[in-house]
Short mmCIF file of C-alpha atoms in Angstrom, two decimals:
data_model
loop_
_atom_site.label_atom_id
_atom_site.label_comp_id
_atom_site.label_asym_id
_atom_site.label_seq_id
_atom_site.Cartn_x
_atom_site.Cartn_y
_atom_site.Cartn_z
CA UNK X 30 -0.06 -0.12 0.11
CA UNK X 31 1.12 3.34 -0.97
CA UNK X 32 1.72 6.21 1.64
CA UNK X 33 -0.33 9.62 1.23
CA UNK X 34 1.29 12.89 0.62
CA UNK X 35 -0.63 15.93 0.56
CA UNK X 36 0.62 19.16 -0.95
CA UNK X 37 -1.45 22.42 0.33
CA UNK X 38 -0.77 25.46 -1.73
CA UNK X 39 -2.36 28.58 -2.61
CA UNK X 40 -0.83 29.37 -5.93
CA UNK X 41 1.67 31.83 -4.58
CA UNK X 42 5.41 31.74 -6.06
CA UNK X 43 6.58 30.16 -3.20
CA UNK X 44 4.17 27.33 -3.24
CA UNK X 45 4.82 27.01 -6.86
CA UNK X 46 8.58 26.50 -6.34
CA UNK X 47 8.07 24.04 -3.68
CA UNK X 48 5.58 21.99 -5.86
CA UNK X 49 8.06 22.10 -8.59
CA UNK X 50 10.85 20.81 -6.60
CA UNK X 51 9.84 19.20 -3.55
CA UNK X 52 6.87 17.67 -4.63
CA UNK X 53 8.27 16.39 -7.81
CA UNK X 54 11.26 14.89 -6.07
CA UNK X 55 8.88 12.52 -4.11
CA UNK X 56 9.08 8.95 -4.84
CA UNK X 57 5.62 8.30 -6.73
CA UNK X 58 6.24 4.74 -6.54
CA UNK X 59 5.78 4.85 -2.83
CA UNK X 60 3.50 7.76 -2.42
CA UNK X 61 0.12 8.65 -3.67
CA UNK X 62 0.04 12.47 -4.23
CA UNK X 63 -2.64 14.86 -3.68
CA UNK X 64 -2.41 18.37 -4.33
CA UNK X 65 -4.85 20.86 -2.51
CA UNK X 66 -5.20 24.54 -3.67
CA UNK X 67 -6.58 26.19 -0.40
CA UNK X 68 -7.01 29.41 -2.49
CA UNK X 69 -9.45 28.24 -4.34
CA UNK X 70 -10.86 24.94 -2.76
CA UNK X 71 -11.92 26.96 0.53
CA UNK X 72 -13.67 23.88 1.83
CA UNK X 73 -10.59 22.06 2.36
CA UNK X 74 -9.45 24.61 4.94
CA UNK X 75 -11.01 22.89 8.26
CA UNK X 76 -9.14 19.68 7.36
CA UNK X 77 -5.66 21.27 6.64
CA UNK X 78 -6.03 23.13 10.15
CA UNK X 79 -7.26 20.14 11.62
CA UNK X 80 -4.05 18.38 10.23
CA UNK X 81 -1.92 21.04 11.80
CA UNK X 82 -1.20 23.14 8.55
CA UNK X 83 -0.68 26.76 9.54
CA UNK X 84 0.80 28.29 6.59
CA UNK X 85 1.51 27.24 2.67
CA UNK X 86 3.15 25.49 1.23
CA UNK X 87 2.83 22.77 3.48
CA UNK X 88 3.39 18.96 2.86
CA UNK X 89 1.42 16.18 4.52
CA UNK X 90 3.47 12.97 4.69
CA UNK X 91 1.38 10.16 6.38
CA UNK X 92 -0.47 12.72 8.39
CA UNK X 93 2.85 14.64 9.44
CA UNK X 94 2.82 18.16 8.41
CA UNK X 95 6.20 20.06 6.95
CA UNK X 96 5.77 23.73 6.27
CA UNK X 97 8.49 24.55 3.68
CA UNK X 98 9.33 27.91 3.21
CA UNK X 99 6.71 30.69 3.68
CA UNK X 100 4.14 31.74 1.17
CA UNK X 101 0.90 32.63 3.16
CA UNK X 102 -0.60 32.14 6.49
CA UNK X 103 -3.46 30.03 6.37
CA UNK X 104 -5.62 32.80 8.15
CA UNK X 105 -4.87 35.07 5.05
CA UNK X 106 -6.64 32.57 2.88
CA UNK X 107 -10.08 32.76 4.61
CA UNK G 25 22.64 12.25 -14.50
CA UNK G 26 21.13 12.32 -10.78
CA UNK G 27 19.94 15.72 -9.27
CA UNK G 28 21.48 16.65 -6.02
CA UNK G 29 19.70 16.78 -2.68
CA UNK G 30 21.44 18.19 0.40
CA UNK G 31 19.76 17.96 3.88
CA UNK G 32 21.12 20.33 6.40
CA UNK G 33 20.25 19.38 10.05
CA UNK G 34 21.34 19.79 13.39
CA UNK G 35 20.31 16.64 15.13
CA UNK G 36 17.34 18.58 16.59
CA UNK G 37 13.80 16.56 17.14
CA UNK G 38 12.52 18.56 14.51
CA UNK G 39 15.31 17.84 12.24
CA UNK G 40 15.06 14.24 12.84
CA UNK G 41 11.55 14.04 11.95
CA UNK G 42 12.00 15.94 8.69
CA UNK G 43 14.65 13.29 7.86
CA UNK G 44 12.77 10.63 8.50
CA UNK G 45 9.64 11.80 6.50
CA UNK G 46 10.48 14.18 3.96
CA UNK G 47 14.13 13.23 3.00
CA UNK G 48 13.22 9.44 2.96
CA UNK G 49 10.11 10.15 0.73
CA UNK G 50 12.64 11.44 -2.00
CA UNK G 51 13.05 9.30 -5.17
CA UNK G 52 16.64 7.92 -4.74
CA UNK G 53 16.68 6.74 -8.34
CA UNK G 54 16.66 10.54 -9.54
CA UNK G 55 18.36 12.18 -6.45
CA UNK G 56 21.84 11.62 -4.79
CA UNK G 57 21.24 12.55 -1.30
CA UNK G 58 23.98 13.91 1.16
CA UNK G 59 23.27 14.84 4.81
CA UNK G 60 25.05 17.47 6.44
CA UNK G 61 25.25 17.80 10.07
CA UNK G 62 25.75 21.53 10.87
CA UNK G 63 26.00 21.14 14.57
CA UNK G 64 28.99 18.89 14.38
CA UNK G 65 30.27 19.74 10.86
CA UNK G 66 30.71 23.33 11.63
CA UNK G 67 33.16 23.64 8.53
CA UNK G 68 30.19 23.16 6.11
CA UNK G 69 28.50 26.51 7.81
CA UNK G 70 30.11 28.75 5.40
CA UNK G 71 28.62 26.65 2.33
CA UNK G 72 25.31 26.30 3.83
CA UNK G 73 24.93 30.42 4.29
CA UNK G 74 26.23 30.81 0.73
CA UNK G 75 23.48 28.51 -0.62
CA UNK G 76 20.77 30.47 1.44
CA UNK G 77 20.25 28.21 4.25
CA UNK G 78 18.89 30.26 7.41
CA UNK G 79 17.66 27.66 9.62
CA UNK G 80 17.63 23.79 9.90
CA UNK G 81 16.12 21.63 8.93
CA UNK G 82 16.77 22.70 5.31
CA UNK G 83 16.61 20.65 2.11
CA UNK G 84 18.65 22.03 -1.01
CA UNK G 85 17.12 20.33 -4.17
CA UNK G 86 19.72 21.74 -7.27
CA UNK G 87 20.78 24.45 -5.43
CA UNK G 88 17.18 25.75 -4.37
CA UNK G 89 16.72 25.78 -0.54
CA UNK G 90 13.43 24.61 1.26
CA UNK G 91 13.27 25.41 4.85
CA UNK G 92 11.22 22.69 6.49
CA UNK G 93 9.48 23.86 9.62
CA UNK G 94 11.87 25.33 12.05
CA UNK G 95 14.49 23.68 14.43
CA UNK G 96 17.08 25.85 15.10
CA UNK G 97 18.68 29.03 13.36
CA UNK G 98 21.85 29.08 11.84
CA UNK G 99 23.25 31.59 13.90
CA UNK G 100 22.66 29.60 16.90
CA UNK G 101 24.91 26.94 15.46
CA UNK G 102 27.83 28.93 15.34
#
C-alpha cells in the first residue's frame, strides 16, 4: 500500500517553487500524491487546519505536516 | 545524471522528523542525497549560508533551498 502525500498550496510563487522542486522529487512509486489549492478550494481549509497546517506551502506525509518556506498564512486565505 | 539533494540538520527533534519523513520520501533513483550535520560539522556552515540556508532542517534541491518547519537558526549553531 502506498503512503499518502498531500501538498497544500495557494498558487503563490513560493508554493509553485516548492511544488516544482520538493513535490516532484517525491518517490511516486511509494507515495500517492494529492494537491490541494486552499486559495480556490476553501472547503478544504478546516481539514488542513485539523491536520496542523499553519501556512502554505505545506506537505503532509502520512499525517505529519511539514511547512516548506513561507508563502501565506492560512488565516490570509479565509 | 542524478540531481543533487542536500539535507542540512543539527540533530534536533524537528530535524530528525523531517529527515525520517521528507528525506526518506525522495526518489533516490533521481536524487543523490547528502546529509550534512551542521551542529558537528561546523566547517560546512559557510557553504550552507552561501546557499541561502537560514535555519535547520533545510533541504537543498539542485541549489534551491527549502526550509522545513523550524528547528534552529543557523546563527545558533555558530
